[in-house]
Amino acid sequence: MWAFAVKEGITVPKNLKQLVDSPVRLTAGHRLCPGCGEPITVRQVLMGTDDPVIVANATGCLEVSTTIFPYTAWNVPWMHIAFENAAAAASGLEAMYESLKAQGKIDADANYKFVAFAGDGGTYDIGFQALSGAVERRHSFLYVCLNNQAYMNTGVQRSSASPLGAHTTTSPSGRTSVGKQMVQKDLTECMVAHEMPYVAQSIPGRWRDLVGKAEKAFATEGPSFINVLAPCPLGWICDPADTVDIAMLAADTCIWPLYEVVEGEYKLTYKPKEKKPVDEYLQPQGRFKHLFKGDEGAQMRQRIQENTDRKWEQLLKKCGEA
Amino acid sequence: MGKVMPLEGNHAVAEAMRQINPDVVAAYPITPSTEIVQTFAKFHADGKVKTNFVAVESEHSAMSACTAAAAAGGRVMNATSANGLALMWEILYITSSLRQPVVLTVVNRALSGNINIHCDHSDAMGARDAGWLQIYGENAQEAYDNCIQAVAIAERLDVRLPVMNCLDGFLVSHAYEMVEVEEDQAVADWVGPYKPVMPLLDIQSPYTVGPLDLWDYYFEHKRSQIEAYGPAKAAIIEEGKRFGEAFGREYGLMECVDLDDAEVAVVALGSTAGMCKDVVADLRDKGVKAGLLKLRVYRPFPAEEIAAALKNCKAVAVFDRAASYGAACGPLYAEITSALYTSGLSVPCTNVIYGLGGREIRPEQIADVFDSLNDVKSSGQPAQPVSYVGVRG
Amino acid sequence: MSDRVYAKDAGWKDMAAGGVIPQAGNAVEYETGGWRTFRPVRNDEACINCLQCWIYCPDDAIVCEDQTIKGKPYDLEHCKGCGICAKVCPVKCIEMKTETDFQD
């Protein structure tokens, strides 16, 4: 049903002393915020292959901040069309590559890799159709969702990835509200339902996990999807220095489990030695500060804990770890 | 030599696409263009084309994938109608601003609401600012011929603009006509190999395509794009001549029928122009100095050439198969009168809006329009700005 | 500005068609170092060259040569002073000092 073959000879993942010699694919001089989780993610993902990489990028912080004319931080072929079509753009690039290769106009040994980068807006919401379509058609590409859980580039508006209880500018906390009322959409599970060769969740705060997953994804024939929780100091209202720590807390509280689904088989890639209470993750972030005042806030935190526990138990069962 | 065979307009276009044999087609079905995509998919399934055929999940993704595939560095074609074109609207502007030579056949159909599957020009007219070249065919032969020329025009290094190959929905797309289909190799040779410009698949030279422009560069980029439409017009004429030399049917910006000494004339796009030819011939037999300007190329708009063709007319009616809601007149009329004005001509001009949503237009109705033009000519009274033909009430 | 970057007053005829940026990676010529409020200072003797700072830097501002960062300066033209390197360093050999402490 699926074609999935890890290239022979790959050490999954390379160690840091090997990775430092990777070509610089995203340069310094981009204008993303200090401490932004997105460029950390992009740097690590693009270290996942030595093969030539071609990028399709949706409208969003990454696209806007890395290509302010006349400057570009990209050392690889890169295309941006619009907000909702990173996956459709990647489909077109890949389709032309496959066509020219089949005609002998590109070397038969060539191994170009196609990557789509999009935020949670361009993936969970406006970009969902294109993503679903591209995956269903089985184009060979890696789709990375840079998930900072809101439409950050336009000023922190809620997306369907925004978590329960989060303050965003369109789900603000107020006198009669404790932030977002709906549980965040589980897009990773939606992608698993597409029965695609490789699906994973990761964070930029555990390089071995993310680079390793990128390596597997790049070695996959057909579509692969990695949902990366990328902290946003501005939108999450936290210290830019804490990006890595907060990402690790997301994993340690099991609010963002790190796992992969390889040809339908679930595997946990990180199990915290000690599962921490969600409050430890919520506390350092200003977007949850309203939850630490009053009864309604406490009730919402309890809902968050219960939802986290429920999802974690489900995942453990699927991973055969229950 | 070509082979003459009965073909529906849609099949004629699919034949042209088969002979052009593009690298990628990313398409989505919509009435009445669906048969183009289906017929092409069958060619693909039978191994008759090398094309990578991508059955995308919407027209928005279709044009996105087409634009990306073109930017990657190869020949790309597509087909759509009406709301499919409307769904691509955002992307159309991007395709042209990125100077990607995608060829899209638009089988003209009315835009919703209400939903209507029949012919009018509201779809392509609605996209007239999107920067695409627009060429209108009168019949299946022209739909076929224009499709082939569109590829050559789009890909010229002095053009590099996307092209809409327009034909009337159902009236041309679903009507059988005898079409001269040229030999496969002759078409392939005439179109020639694709010449990539800054292709993204050239990994030795990584390009950043579609960056962010702030206020300090956007205007320059758009001014650069505007400059391309002059050479585009010249290219259309050159390719039309070259096509005539190869296949015996020459094309230009327009077809002027009996316009040299015409006192009363009509302007029309698409299949209605064919009916106008018959009406003009009848009127000439009766001694009326009637003429027709069949406009073939709507974008780039050949203002000077139109003004020159109409300058001696005493009264002109511009047929618009689309309304521009809230405007003072139909879209074609607005640009024709503007062209006359800019050339310092004051030819009495009236706008006839007709045929919306596939409402039939008949020769008698066109003849009536000519009658009213004669009245304008004799009375010296100004022409009525806008009238509607064929609507009840 | 260098040849790698279109001039501020570039006219519409001076630039590539289609709004493309043909000069890959020229963002390195854009200095983001001026954003800093804090500057990382590394104690090279204590540094164990684990490269954690390098892999987590959002701006690729940790200079590494021959697989070594010990003794190499930071890329201060681009370092934004986010402080992630200091946080992730397992031996805490990086201190974030106030930018105004420095005269350069």
Short mmCIF file of C-alpha atoms in Angstrom, two decimals, chain B residues 128-389:
data_model
loop_
_atom_site.label_atom_id
_atom_site.label_comp_id
_atom_site.label_asym_id
_atom_site.label_seq_id
_atom_site.Cartn_x
_atom_site.Cartn_y
_atom_site.Cartn_z
CA ARG B 128 -9.93 41.36 -17.20
CA ASP B 129 -7.62 43.09 -14.76
CA ALA B 130 -5.74 39.92 -13.83
CA GLY B 131 -3.01 40.47 -16.38
CA TRP B 132 -3.73 37.47 -18.59
CA LEU B 133 -3.85 37.75 -22.37
CA GLN B 134 -7.34 36.94 -23.67
CA ILE B 135 -7.98 35.56 -27.15
CA TYR B 136 -11.55 34.78 -28.27
CA GLY B 137 -12.43 32.13 -30.84
CA GLU B 138 -15.57 32.29 -32.95
CA ASN B 139 -15.86 28.56 -33.65
CA ALA B 140 -14.22 25.18 -33.05
CA GLN B 141 -11.54 25.75 -35.69
CA GLU B 142 -10.50 28.97 -34.02
CA ALA B 143 -10.60 27.37 -30.58
CA TYR B 144 -8.16 24.76 -31.85
CA ASP B 145 -5.95 27.24 -33.73
CA ASN B 146 -5.93 29.74 -30.84
CA CYS B 147 -4.93 27.07 -28.35
CA ILE B 148 -1.83 26.27 -30.36
CA GLN B 149 -0.93 29.91 -30.91
CA ALA B 150 -1.53 30.68 -27.22
CA VAL B 151 1.33 28.43 -26.21
CA ALA B 152 3.76 30.03 -28.64
CA ILE B 153 2.68 33.54 -27.65
CA ALA B 154 2.86 32.86 -23.91
CA GLU B 155 6.32 31.34 -24.04
CA ARG B 156 8.03 33.93 -26.20
CA LEU B 157 10.90 35.38 -24.25
CA ASP B 158 9.65 38.88 -25.05
CA VAL B 159 6.20 38.03 -23.66
CA ARG B 160 6.22 35.43 -20.83
CA LEU B 161 2.60 36.05 -19.87
CA PRO B 162 -0.22 33.58 -19.27
CA VAL B 163 -2.97 33.32 -21.89
CA MET B 164 -6.71 32.57 -21.77
CA ASN B 165 -8.00 30.77 -24.83
CA CYS B 166 -11.70 31.71 -24.77
CA LEU B 167 -14.56 29.94 -26.52
CA ASP B 168 -18.32 30.16 -26.00
CA GLY B 169 -19.79 27.61 -23.62
CA PHE B 170 -22.07 25.08 -25.32
CA LEU B 171 -22.40 27.18 -28.48
CA VAL B 172 -18.84 26.30 -29.47
CA SER B 173 -17.70 23.85 -26.81
CA HIS B 174 -20.51 21.36 -27.46
CA ALA B 175 -21.33 21.98 -31.10
CA TYR B 176 -19.89 19.75 -33.80
CA GLU B 177 -18.13 21.50 -36.63
CA MET B 178 -15.72 20.40 -39.31
CA VAL B 179 -12.27 21.23 -37.97
CA GLU B 180 -9.02 20.96 -39.85
CA VAL B 181 -6.64 19.22 -37.45
CA GLU B 182 -3.02 19.57 -38.45
CA GLU B 183 -0.48 16.75 -38.25
CA ASP B 184 0.91 15.95 -34.83
CA GLN B 185 4.52 16.57 -35.79
CA ALA B 186 3.66 19.78 -37.62
CA VAL B 187 2.02 21.18 -34.50
CA ALA B 188 4.87 20.03 -32.25
CA ASP B 189 7.42 21.60 -34.58
CA TRP B 190 5.47 24.81 -34.89
CA VAL B 191 5.16 25.23 -31.13
CA GLY B 192 8.74 24.14 -30.55
CA PRO B 193 10.45 23.12 -27.33
CA TYR B 194 9.79 24.96 -24.06
CA LYS B 195 12.38 27.57 -23.12
CA PRO B 196 12.68 27.84 -19.34
CA VAL B 197 13.38 31.19 -17.72
CA MET B 198 14.80 31.20 -14.17
CA PRO B 199 13.34 27.75 -13.44
CA LEU B 200 13.11 26.69 -9.81
CA LEU B 201 14.35 23.22 -10.71
CA ASP B 202 17.69 24.77 -11.60
CA ILE B 203 19.22 23.94 -8.24
CA GLN B 204 22.53 25.53 -9.19
CA SER B 205 20.83 28.93 -9.25
CA PRO B 206 18.32 29.06 -6.43
CA TYR B 207 15.68 31.71 -7.10
CA THR B 208 13.30 33.24 -4.59
CA VAL B 209 9.98 33.49 -6.39
CA GLY B 210 7.10 35.45 -4.87
CA PRO B 211 8.86 37.47 -2.15
CA LEU B 212 7.26 40.22 -0.08
CA ASP B 213 7.32 43.68 -1.66
CA LEU B 214 6.85 46.61 0.66
CA TRP B 215 5.94 50.11 -0.56
CA ASP B 216 9.50 50.59 -1.79
CA TYR B 217 9.48 48.04 -4.63
CA TYR B 218 5.91 46.94 -5.51
CA PHE B 219 5.23 49.82 -7.91
CA GLU B 220 8.43 49.15 -9.86
CA HIS B 221 7.53 45.50 -10.21
CA LYS B 222 4.05 46.33 -11.47
CA ARG B 223 5.41 48.95 -13.88
CA SER B 224 7.73 46.29 -15.22
CA GLN B 225 4.76 43.99 -15.76
CA ILE B 226 2.76 46.70 -17.54
CA GLU B 227 5.57 47.10 -20.03
CA ALA B 228 5.15 43.53 -21.25
CA TYR B 229 1.76 44.08 -22.92
CA GLY B 230 3.06 46.15 -25.84
CA PRO B 231 5.43 43.39 -27.00
CA ALA B 232 2.60 40.92 -26.29
CA LYS B 233 0.39 42.63 -28.86
CA ALA B 234 3.16 42.58 -31.46
CA ALA B 235 3.88 38.95 -30.64
CA ILE B 236 0.25 37.96 -31.18
CA ILE B 237 0.37 39.48 -34.66
CA GLU B 238 3.69 37.82 -35.48
CA GLU B 239 2.58 34.41 -34.27
CA GLY B 240 -0.71 34.80 -36.17
CA LYS B 241 1.27 35.42 -39.37
CA ARG B 242 3.64 32.54 -38.67
CA PHE B 243 0.64 30.26 -38.08
CA GLY B 244 -0.82 31.36 -41.41
CA GLU B 245 2.44 30.60 -43.18
CA ALA B 246 2.55 27.11 -41.72
CA PHE B 247 -1.12 26.12 -41.84
CA GLY B 248 -2.85 28.50 -44.24
CA ARG B 249 -5.04 30.26 -41.67
CA GLU B 250 -3.66 33.64 -40.65
CA TYR B 251 -4.83 35.43 -37.51
CA GLY B 252 -4.54 38.97 -36.20
CA LEU B 253 -5.93 41.17 -33.47
CA MET B 254 -9.35 41.31 -35.06
CA GLU B 255 -11.30 40.47 -38.18
CA CYS B 256 -12.75 43.45 -40.04
CA VAL B 257 -15.69 42.49 -42.23
CA ASP B 258 -16.75 45.15 -44.74
CA LEU B 259 -15.54 47.86 -42.40
CA ASP B 260 -13.63 49.93 -44.94
CA ASP B 261 -16.72 51.74 -46.20
CA ALA B 262 -19.19 50.75 -43.50
CA GLU B 263 -21.53 53.43 -42.25
CA VAL B 264 -23.16 51.26 -39.60
CA ALA B 265 -21.17 48.59 -37.77
CA VAL B 266 -21.32 46.22 -34.83
CA VAL B 267 -18.55 44.95 -32.58
CA ALA B 268 -18.75 41.44 -31.15
CA LEU B 269 -16.67 38.75 -29.41
CA GLY B 270 -16.99 35.02 -29.83
CA SER B 271 -19.62 32.99 -31.69
CA THR B 272 -22.05 35.92 -32.03
CA ALA B 273 -19.56 37.44 -34.45
CA GLY B 274 -20.20 34.49 -36.73
CA MET B 275 -23.92 35.26 -36.76
CA CYS B 276 -23.13 38.94 -37.38
CA LYS B 277 -21.21 37.98 -40.51
CA ASP B 278 -24.38 36.48 -41.98
CA VAL B 279 -26.45 39.53 -41.05
CA VAL B 280 -23.89 41.89 -42.56
CA ALA B 281 -23.85 39.88 -45.79
CA ASP B 282 -27.67 40.06 -45.98
CA LEU B 283 -27.69 43.79 -45.35
CA ARG B 284 -25.03 44.41 -47.96
CA ASP B 285 -27.19 42.54 -50.46
CA LYS B 286 -29.93 45.02 -49.60
CA GLY B 287 -27.57 47.91 -50.17
CA VAL B 288 -26.93 48.80 -46.54
CA LYS B 289 -23.34 49.78 -45.86
CA ALA B 290 -23.02 47.44 -42.88
CA GLY B 291 -19.85 46.17 -41.30
CA LEU B 292 -18.53 44.04 -38.43
CA LEU B 293 -15.52 44.33 -36.19
CA LYS B 294 -14.97 40.87 -34.78
CA LEU B 295 -12.57 41.40 -31.92
CA ARG B 296 -10.25 38.43 -31.41
CA VAL B 297 -7.80 39.83 -28.89
CA TYR B 298 -9.37 41.49 -25.86
CA ARG B 299 -6.19 41.56 -23.79
CA PRO B 300 -3.97 43.32 -24.54
CA PHE B 301 -6.70 45.70 -25.66
CA PRO B 302 -5.78 46.97 -29.14
CA ALA B 303 -7.20 50.46 -28.61
CA GLU B 304 -5.48 52.21 -31.51
CA GLU B 305 -6.30 49.50 -34.00
CA ILE B 306 -9.96 49.47 -32.95
CA ALA B 307 -10.25 53.22 -33.21
CA ALA B 308 -8.67 53.14 -36.67
CA ALA B 309 -11.08 50.42 -37.82
CA LEU B 310 -14.20 52.27 -36.62
CA LYS B 311 -13.21 55.84 -37.41
CA ASN B 312 -15.32 56.30 -40.50
CA CYS B 313 -18.47 54.70 -39.14
CA LYS B 314 -21.54 56.84 -38.65
CA ALA B 315 -22.99 54.62 -35.92
CA VAL B 316 -21.65 51.64 -34.02
CA ALA B 317 -23.23 49.08 -31.67
CA VAL B 318 -20.99 47.22 -29.27
CA PHE B 319 -22.38 43.84 -28.23
CA ASP B 320 -21.52 42.88 -24.67
CA ARG B 321 -22.27 39.34 -23.56
CA ALA B 322 -21.63 40.44 -20.00
CA ALA B 323 -22.84 43.21 -17.74
CA SER B 324 -20.63 45.15 -15.39
CA TYR B 325 -22.87 45.64 -12.39
CA GLY B 326 -22.83 49.18 -11.14
CA ALA B 327 -20.92 50.45 -14.16
CA ALA B 328 -22.52 52.79 -16.64
CA CYS B 329 -22.21 50.24 -19.43
CA GLY B 330 -20.85 46.81 -20.38
CA PRO B 331 -17.13 46.06 -20.18
CA LEU B 332 -16.37 45.92 -23.90
CA TYR B 333 -18.32 49.10 -24.62
CA ALA B 334 -16.42 50.94 -21.91
CA GLU B 335 -13.09 50.12 -23.48
CA ILE B 336 -14.20 50.68 -27.09
CA THR B 337 -15.57 54.15 -26.35
CA SER B 338 -12.48 54.94 -24.35
CA ALA B 339 -10.37 53.91 -27.35
CA LEU B 340 -12.40 56.19 -29.63
CA TYR B 341 -12.18 59.07 -27.20
CA THR B 342 -8.42 58.70 -26.77
CA SER B 343 -8.03 58.81 -30.55
CA GLY B 344 -10.06 62.00 -30.65
CA LEU B 345 -12.94 60.35 -32.48
CA SER B 346 -16.59 60.89 -31.68
CA VAL B 347 -18.30 58.03 -33.41
CA PRO B 348 -21.87 57.57 -32.10
CA CYS B 349 -21.73 54.35 -30.14
CA THR B 350 -24.41 52.30 -28.42
CA ASN B 351 -24.07 49.36 -26.04
CA VAL B 352 -26.22 46.27 -26.53
CA ILE B 353 -26.14 43.88 -23.61
CA TYR B 354 -27.38 40.47 -24.72
CA GLY B 355 -27.17 36.75 -24.26
CA LEU B 356 -26.63 36.59 -20.50
CA GLY B 357 -26.79 33.09 -19.08
CA GLY B 358 -27.08 31.53 -22.54
CA ARG B 359 -30.09 33.60 -23.70
CA GLU B 360 -30.25 33.07 -27.42
CA ILE B 361 -29.42 35.86 -29.85
CA ARG B 362 -31.03 35.61 -33.31
CA PRO B 363 -30.13 37.15 -36.67
CA GLU B 364 -33.40 39.16 -36.66
CA GLN B 365 -32.39 40.78 -33.40
CA ILE B 366 -29.00 41.72 -34.79
CA ALA B 367 -30.70 43.08 -37.91
CA ASP B 368 -32.95 45.19 -35.63
CA VAL B 369 -29.85 46.61 -34.00
CA PHE B 370 -28.55 47.61 -37.41
CA ASP B 371 -31.92 49.28 -38.09
CA SER B 372 -31.58 51.36 -34.99
CA LEU B 373 -28.04 52.29 -36.04
CA ASN B 374 -29.44 53.48 -39.33
CA ASP B 375 -31.88 55.67 -37.40
CA VAL B 376 -29.00 57.13 -35.45
CA LYS B 377 -27.13 57.77 -38.66
CA SER B 378 -30.04 59.53 -40.36
CA SER B 379 -31.39 61.48 -37.44
CA GLY B 380 -28.10 62.68 -36.10
CA GLN B 381 -29.52 62.04 -32.63
CA PRO B 382 -27.08 60.59 -30.11
CA ALA B 383 -27.19 56.83 -29.73
CA GLN B 384 -28.96 55.37 -26.69
CA PRO B 385 -26.13 54.45 -24.31
CA VAL B 386 -27.26 51.01 -23.14
CA SER B 387 -30.00 48.71 -24.33
CA TYR B 388 -30.83 45.10 -23.67
CA VAL B 389 -31.76 42.61 -26.34
#
